Short mmCIF file of C-alpha atoms in Angstrom, two decimals:
data_model
loop_
_atom_site.label_atom_id
_atom_site.label_comp_id
_atom_site.label_asym_id
_atom_site.label_seq_id
_atom_site.Cartn_x
_atom_site.Cartn_y
_atom_site.Cartn_z
CA UNK A 1 105.34 67.89 104.03
CA UNK A 2 103.49 67.93 100.81
CA UNK A 3 103.05 71.62 100.80
CA UNK A 4 106.77 72.01 100.98
CA UNK A 5 107.22 69.57 98.25
CA UNK A 6 104.46 71.55 95.97
CA UNK A 7 106.30 75.28 96.55
CA UNK A 8 109.70 73.48 95.94
CA UNK A 9 108.26 72.22 92.65
CA UNK A 10 106.71 74.98 91.84
CA UNK A 11 109.90 77.55 92.27
CA UNK A 12 111.90 74.98 90.04
CA UNK A 13 109.05 75.31 87.38
CA UNK A 14 109.54 78.76 87.67
CA UNK A 15 113.17 78.78 86.89
CA UNK A 16 112.83 76.32 84.24
CA UNK A 17 110.17 78.80 82.57
CA UNK A 18 112.51 81.99 83.02
CA UNK A 19 115.57 80.10 81.44
CA UNK A 20 113.00 79.17 78.44
CA UNK A 21 111.96 82.62 78.15
CA UNK A 22 113.12 85.53 75.33
CA UNK A 23 115.64 88.12 76.05
CA UNK A 24 114.03 91.33 76.36
CA UNK A 25 115.55 94.64 75.39
CA UNK A 26 113.59 98.04 75.57
CA UNK A 27 114.90 101.48 74.01
CA UNK A 28 113.78 104.23 75.92
CA UNK A 29 113.05 108.00 74.84
CA UNK A 30 112.31 111.26 76.34
CA UNK A 31 109.97 111.61 73.59
CA UNK A 32 108.92 110.79 70.09
CA UNK A 33 111.42 111.51 67.34
CA UNK A 34 114.74 110.93 69.15
CA UNK A 35 115.51 107.70 66.89
CA UNK A 36 114.29 104.50 68.87
CA UNK A 37 112.59 102.93 65.98
CA UNK A 38 115.79 103.91 63.76
CA UNK A 39 117.97 102.48 66.31
CA UNK A 40 115.81 99.41 66.52
CA UNK A 41 116.00 98.99 62.71
CA UNK A 42 119.70 99.42 62.62
CA UNK A 43 120.37 96.54 65.40
CA UNK A 44 117.71 94.31 63.41
CA UNK A 45 120.42 94.73 60.51
CA UNK A 46 123.35 94.29 62.24
CA UNK A 47 121.93 91.16 63.35
CA UNK A 48 120.63 89.52 60.30
CA UNK A 49 124.29 90.26 58.88
CA UNK A 50 125.44 88.11 61.71
CA UNK A 51 123.04 85.15 60.93
CA UNK A 52 120.23 86.11 63.38
CA UNK A 53 116.85 85.29 62.27
CA UNK A 54 115.36 88.73 63.05
CA UNK A 55 111.73 89.64 61.73
CA UNK A 56 109.82 92.67 62.22
CA UNK A 57 106.62 92.01 64.15
CA UNK A 58 105.57 95.74 64.14
CA UNK A 59 107.37 98.69 63.27
CA UNK A 60 106.01 102.30 63.34
CA UNK A 61 107.83 104.81 60.83
CA UNK A 62 105.30 107.53 61.20
CA UNK A 63 106.31 108.34 57.79
CA UNK A 64 110.07 109.61 58.45
CA UNK A 65 111.88 109.14 55.40
CA UNK A 66 115.32 108.02 57.10
CA UNK A 67 113.41 105.22 59.66
CA UNK A 68 111.10 103.92 56.69
CA UNK A 69 114.44 103.42 54.34
CA UNK A 70 115.59 101.10 57.06
CA UNK A 71 112.86 98.76 56.45
CA UNK A 72 114.16 97.38 53.28
CA UNK A 73 115.79 94.11 53.12
CA UNK A 74 114.61 93.14 56.65
CA UNK A 75 111.83 90.46 56.82
CA UNK A 76 108.23 91.47 57.95
CA UNK A 77 105.74 89.37 59.63
CA UNK A 78 102.50 90.46 57.78
CA UNK A 79 99.92 92.43 60.23
CA UNK A 80 96.37 90.87 60.83
CA UNK A 81 93.48 93.01 59.58
CA UNK A 82 90.27 93.83 61.86
CA UNK A 83 87.31 95.53 61.00
CA UNK A 84 86.31 97.98 64.05
CA UNK A 85 83.54 100.65 63.56
CA UNK A 86 83.14 99.87 60.00
CA UNK A 87 87.03 100.32 59.23
CA UNK A 88 89.76 98.00 58.04
CA UNK A 89 92.54 98.33 60.53
CA UNK A 90 95.84 96.71 60.88
CA UNK A 91 97.50 95.23 64.19
CA UNK A 92 100.43 93.19 65.07
CA UNK A 93 99.85 89.50 64.66
CA UNK A 94 100.68 87.72 67.60
CA UNK A 95 100.27 84.36 66.74
CA UNK A 96 101.80 84.16 63.55
CA UNK A 97 105.22 85.61 65.24
CA UNK A 98 104.77 82.74 67.83
CA UNK A 99 104.14 80.30 64.96
CA UNK A 100 107.21 81.45 62.60
CA UNK A 101 108.99 81.77 65.95
CA UNK A 102 112.17 83.71 64.67
CA UNK A 103 115.05 84.15 67.32
CA UNK A 104 114.22 87.81 67.56
CA UNK A 105 111.08 89.94 67.00
CA UNK A 106 111.12 93.97 66.72
CA UNK A 107 107.91 95.10 68.17
CA UNK A 108 107.76 98.70 68.22
CA UNK A 109 105.04 101.18 70.30
CA UNK A 110 105.21 99.27 73.63
CA UNK A 111 102.37 101.23 75.13
CA UNK A 112 100.27 101.11 72.20
CA UNK A 113 96.56 100.15 73.10
CA UNK A 114 95.33 97.23 70.85
CA UNK A 115 91.87 97.50 68.69
CA UNK A 116 88.75 96.08 70.32
CA UNK A 117 88.55 92.38 69.82
CA UNK A 118 91.84 91.95 69.88
CA UNK A 119 93.56 88.90 72.44
CA UNK A 120 95.31 91.37 74.72
CA UNK A 121 94.26 94.76 75.46
CA UNK A 122 98.17 96.28 75.37
CA UNK A 123 101.01 95.42 73.16
CA UNK A 124 103.03 95.18 76.11
CA UNK A 125 101.02 92.04 77.03
CA UNK A 126 101.46 90.83 73.64
CA UNK A 127 105.22 91.51 73.81
CA UNK A 128 105.20 89.21 77.26
CA UNK A 129 103.41 86.35 75.20
CA UNK A 130 106.41 86.56 72.73
CA UNK A 131 108.77 86.35 75.41
CA UNK A 132 107.10 83.55 77.13
CA UNK A 133 107.12 81.54 73.91
CA UNK A 134 110.90 81.71 74.02
CA UNK A 135 111.05 84.57 71.37
CA UNK A 136 113.84 87.45 71.85
CA UNK A 137 112.14 90.80 71.71
CA UNK A 138 113.58 94.45 71.04
CA UNK A 139 110.94 97.19 71.74
CA UNK A 140 110.51 100.78 72.53
CA UNK A 141 108.93 103.49 74.85
CA UNK A 142 108.77 106.69 75.51
CA UNK A 143 109.56 107.82 79.41
CA UNK A 144 106.07 109.56 79.52
CA UNK A 145 104.35 106.18 79.04
CA UNK A 146 106.11 104.72 82.21
CA UNK A 147 102.55 104.18 84.65
CA UNK A 148 104.61 105.40 87.97
CA UNK A 149 105.92 108.77 86.29
CA UNK A 150 102.33 109.67 85.30
CA UNK A 151 101.92 112.83 88.10
CA UNK A 152 105.26 113.94 86.85
CA UNK A 153 104.84 113.96 83.30
CA UNK A 154 101.72 115.42 83.82
CA UNK A 155 102.95 118.22 85.94
CA UNK A 156 105.89 118.77 83.35
CA UNK A 157 103.79 118.44 79.89
CA UNK A 158 99.98 119.11 81.22
CA UNK A 159 99.14 116.09 79.03
CA UNK A 160 97.39 113.11 80.39
CA UNK A 161 98.78 110.44 78.96
CA UNK A 162 96.15 107.67 78.66
CA UNK A 163 98.82 104.74 77.33
CA UNK A 164 100.39 103.63 79.86
CA UNK A 165 103.25 100.79 80.85
CA UNK A 166 103.32 99.12 84.17
CA UNK A 167 106.88 99.60 85.87
CA UNK A 168 106.92 95.70 86.21
CA UNK A 169 107.37 95.30 82.43
CA UNK A 170 110.60 97.25 82.42
CA UNK A 171 111.87 95.76 85.58
CA UNK A 172 111.45 92.38 83.33
CA UNK A 173 113.79 93.90 80.82
CA UNK A 174 117.27 92.26 80.43
CA UNK A 175 118.57 95.60 78.81
CA UNK A 176 117.01 99.14 78.97
CA UNK A 177 118.72 101.56 76.78
CA UNK A 178 118.44 105.24 76.46
CA UNK A 179 118.26 107.28 73.15
CA UNK A 180 119.68 110.36 74.24
CA UNK A 181 119.45 114.07 72.27
CA UNK A 182 119.80 117.36 73.71
CA UNK A 183 116.92 119.65 73.65
CA UNK A 184 118.34 121.81 71.07
CA UNK A 185 119.09 118.87 68.58
CA UNK A 186 115.45 117.40 69.17
CA UNK A 187 113.93 121.02 68.57
CA UNK A 188 116.02 120.90 65.25
CA UNK A 189 114.84 117.62 64.04
CA UNK A 190 111.78 118.82 64.67
CA UNK A 191 111.92 122.04 62.72
CA UNK A 192 113.58 120.38 59.84
CA UNK A 193 110.48 118.00 59.29
CA UNK A 194 111.98 114.65 60.63
CA UNK A 195 109.64 114.31 63.40
CA UNK A 196 106.11 115.62 61.94
CA UNK A 197 104.84 117.01 59.00
CA UNK A 198 105.67 120.42 58.64
CA UNK A 199 102.30 121.41 59.06
CA UNK A 200 102.40 120.39 62.75
CA UNK A 201 105.54 121.71 63.62
CA UNK A 202 104.64 125.47 65.11
CA UNK A 203 101.86 123.61 67.33
CA UNK A 204 104.29 121.20 68.63
CA UNK A 205 106.83 123.91 69.11
CA UNK A 206 104.15 126.04 71.35
CA UNK A 207 103.01 122.74 73.25
CA UNK A 208 105.05 119.78 73.82
CA UNK A 209 108.38 120.60 72.29
CA UNK A 210 109.40 123.46 74.33
CA UNK A 211 112.93 123.19 75.80
CA UNK A 212 112.30 123.21 79.59
CA UNK A 213 109.90 120.37 79.09
CA UNK A 214 112.36 118.43 76.95
CA UNK A 215 115.27 118.92 79.70
CA UNK A 216 112.83 117.85 82.50
CA UNK A 217 111.83 114.55 80.44
CA UNK A 218 115.17 113.92 79.52
CA UNK A 219 116.20 113.84 83.20
CA UNK A 220 113.10 111.44 83.93
CA UNK A 221 114.65 109.42 80.93
CA UNK A 222 118.22 109.21 82.44
CA UNK A 223 117.31 108.56 85.89
CA UNK A 224 115.15 105.61 84.84
CA UNK A 225 117.82 103.90 82.91
CA UNK A 226 120.19 104.46 85.50
CA UNK A 227 117.71 102.72 88.10
CA UNK A 228 117.51 99.97 85.47
CA UNK A 229 121.23 99.41 85.49
CA UNK A 230 121.49 99.42 89.33
CA UNK A 231 118.93 96.58 89.24
CA UNK A 232 120.87 94.64 86.72
CA UNK A 233 123.91 95.20 88.85
CA UNK A 234 122.03 93.78 91.94
CA UNK A 235 120.62 90.78 90.05
CA UNK A 236 123.58 89.88 87.94
CA UNK A 237 127.04 90.31 89.34
CA UNK A 238 127.93 89.14 92.69
CA UNK A 239 127.97 90.98 95.38
CA UNK A 240 131.34 91.00 96.84
CA UNK A 241 132.49 92.40 93.14
CA UNK A 242 129.96 95.25 92.85
CA UNK A 243 130.89 98.62 92.75
CA UNK A 244 128.45 100.29 95.63
CA UNK A 245 126.70 103.39 94.29
CA UNK A 246 126.93 106.55 95.97
CA UNK A 247 123.99 107.10 98.25
CA UNK A 248 123.44 109.66 100.84
CA UNK A 249 121.76 109.97 104.10
CA UNK A 250 121.10 113.24 105.74
CA UNK A 251 120.25 113.01 109.46
CA UNK A 252 118.25 116.09 110.51
CA UNK A 253 116.99 116.95 113.98
CA UNK A 254 114.21 119.36 114.41
CA UNK A 255 116.60 122.26 114.75
CA UNK A 256 115.38 124.10 111.67
CA UNK A 257 118.20 126.51 110.64
CA UNK A 258 120.83 123.50 110.68
CA UNK A 259 118.30 120.98 109.11
CA UNK A 260 117.94 123.34 106.23
CA UNK A 261 121.87 123.80 105.53
CA UNK A 262 122.11 119.75 105.98
CA UNK A 263 119.41 119.25 103.44
CA UNK A 264 120.86 121.75 100.88
CA UNK A 265 124.44 120.62 101.10
CA UNK A 266 123.38 116.93 100.98
CA UNK A 267 121.34 118.21 97.78
CA UNK A 268 124.53 119.40 96.29
CA UNK A 269 126.49 116.38 97.18
CA UNK A 270 123.99 114.11 95.74
CA UNK A 271 123.73 116.53 92.48
CA UNK A 272 127.62 115.96 91.90
CA UNK A 273 127.85 112.26 92.77
CA UNK A 274 124.33 111.92 90.69
CA UNK A 275 123.24 109.45 93.51
CA UNK A 276 120.20 108.85 95.28
CA UNK A 277 119.79 110.28 98.54
CA UNK A 278 117.57 110.41 101.69
CA UNK A 279 116.91 113.00 104.47
CA UNK A 280 115.82 111.03 107.67
CA UNK A 281 114.66 112.25 110.97
CA UNK A 282 114.39 110.56 114.43
CA UNK A 283 111.49 111.36 116.70
CA UNK A 284 112.86 110.54 119.81
CA UNK A 285 110.12 110.46 123.10
CA UNK A 286 111.08 114.10 123.73
CA UNK A 287 109.81 115.01 120.48
CA UNK A 288 106.74 113.29 120.58
CA UNK A 289 103.67 115.05 118.52
CA UNK A 290 102.00 115.96 122.27
CA UNK A 291 105.68 117.51 123.48
CA UNK A 292 107.12 119.10 120.34
CA UNK A 293 106.69 122.87 119.90
CA UNK A 294 104.04 123.69 117.26
CA UNK A 295 106.73 126.16 115.53
CA UNK A 296 109.01 123.27 115.53
CA UNK A 297 106.52 120.64 114.14
CA UNK A 298 105.84 123.49 111.45
CA UNK A 299 109.46 124.03 110.42
CA UNK A 300 110.15 120.14 110.06
CA UNK A 301 107.12 119.60 107.75
CA UNK A 302 108.48 122.43 105.81
CA UNK A 303 111.89 121.15 105.78
CA UNK A 304 110.32 117.76 104.55
CA UNK A 305 108.75 119.61 101.75
CA UNK A 306 112.03 121.18 100.93
CA UNK A 307 113.99 117.97 100.94
CA UNK A 308 110.97 116.40 98.47
CA UNK A 309 111.88 119.19 96.16
CA UNK A 310 115.43 118.95 95.96
CA UNK A 311 114.78 115.07 95.08
CA UNK A 312 115.42 113.63 98.25
CA UNK A 313 113.06 110.41 99.59
CA UNK A 314 112.26 111.88 103.23
CA UNK A 315 112.22 108.68 106.26
CA UNK A 316 110.55 109.31 109.37
CA UNK A 317 111.70 107.22 112.15
CA UNK A 318 110.66 106.70 115.84
CA UNK A 319 113.22 105.46 118.67
CA UNK A 320 115.00 106.64 121.86
CA UNK A 321 118.29 105.56 120.14
CA UNK A 322 119.10 107.75 117.37
CA UNK A 323 122.20 105.83 116.64
CA UNK A 324 120.19 102.97 116.15
CA UNK A 325 117.68 104.29 113.73
CA UNK A 326 120.48 105.99 111.73
CA UNK A 327 122.17 102.49 111.25
CA UNK A 328 119.24 100.63 110.41
CA UNK A 329 118.39 102.73 107.76
CA UNK A 330 122.25 102.64 106.53
CA UNK A 331 122.00 98.86 106.28
CA UNK A 332 118.15 98.82 104.78
CA UNK A 333 119.04 101.70 102.01
CA UNK A 334 122.78 100.48 101.50
CA UNK A 335 123.73 104.36 102.21
CA UNK A 336 127.69 104.79 101.49
CA UNK A 337 127.63 108.30 103.16
CA UNK A 338 125.79 109.48 106.32
CA UNK A 339 125.85 113.67 106.33
CA UNK A 340 125.08 115.22 109.81
CA UNK A 341 125.15 118.88 110.89
CA UNK A 342 127.65 120.57 112.66
CA UNK A 343 127.09 120.39 116.48
CA UNK A 344 126.09 123.38 118.29
CA UNK A 345 126.13 122.25 121.91
CA UNK A 346 127.06 124.06 124.95
CA UNK A 347 129.83 122.23 126.84
CA UNK A 348 127.02 120.18 129.28
CA UNK A 349 125.59 119.01 126.35
CA UNK A 350 129.03 118.03 124.23
CA UNK A 351 129.85 115.70 127.71
CA UNK A 352 126.23 114.34 127.51
CA UNK A 353 126.29 113.50 123.78
CA UNK A 354 130.00 112.53 122.95
CA UNK A 355 128.98 108.92 123.88
CA UNK A 356 126.26 109.21 121.05
CA UNK A 357 128.41 110.56 118.68
CA UNK A 358 131.46 108.20 119.13
CA UNK A 359 129.06 105.00 118.97
CA UNK A 360 127.68 106.49 115.37
CA UNK A 361 131.48 106.87 114.32
CA UNK A 362 132.60 103.36 115.26
CA UNK A 363 129.22 101.80 114.29
CA UNK A 364 129.61 103.71 110.65
CA UNK A 365 133.27 102.40 110.15
CA UNK A 366 132.32 99.02 111.09
CA UNK A 367 130.09 99.23 108.18
CA UNK A 368 132.51 101.15 105.56
CA UNK A 369 130.36 104.00 105.76
CA UNK A 370 131.44 107.87 105.43
CA UNK A 371 130.52 110.55 108.00
CA UNK A 372 130.19 114.12 106.58
CA UNK A 373 129.93 116.76 109.39
CA UNK A 374 128.42 119.74 107.44
CA UNK A 375 129.09 123.39 108.94
#
């Protein structure tokens, strides 16, 4: 009984702490130079005009004239000075921000690593401390610094990004806003000297700032923000008022040709709706690894690989009742549309499998889920 009371008290304490916590907004971009710092400063001016106590905790202009000009008129909390390896360096003064306790603090470069000897190793840890003190924070980060995207970013850019922010920090944000530019707009800004000094432009154009790389990073940023919006809807909008985002599930068999067609056509539908999608294979007892033909096993693996390359999440389930397995995933993943292949059965198979098909149709109609039969 005491344990239950203690747990209840701890849960209530967490609720109180969360209500006292500052609001957190993150601007995210596909790369340096898209205008995250510029937008933060613009917002700070707008809030200041509306009598909100805004102060700059840390801003990095990278000597960009248009960004630097926006600092004028904004109160700045002085940075603290530290000596490291014989040099005097500046770092954000977390304690000064907490002591001054503005309504809102602007904190740039969320992925920054603090100078050794600082209270926290990373700036995102500083931000969490500021939020816990009840101060609202606006911050910014590039998509390549998100921890879970490390491998994808490395594959795109061939750069080992060492400064990374845990995904949970993004999940804690009340708002995640994408600062978006086309690849051409970003490259033009670079050529005009608005991102780096002219001496660095030629090198940047041959390395990071290539159209195909920017396009892929842009897609990652858009996807990250879309996911954040979904999370926000799920946690703050009553379920009966939520518009269901499209989520497609392609149910495939071990028939390689039909499976490939279903995967490709579902991928097209997912791209059209800009939605998440899944590929489900149910391994029945008849297709146990000891029983299934080796060539079918090989085709299955290749089809899983194809699905992954096209952006699907592959789900492998085991069960004698395929319909039950499909419905379990529909409910678990909040699937809106199930895609299956057009049956290529002979008369006997149609007679034997009609019940299963009707069962699937009935179960889906009960759950308000669409069924698409792909030829």
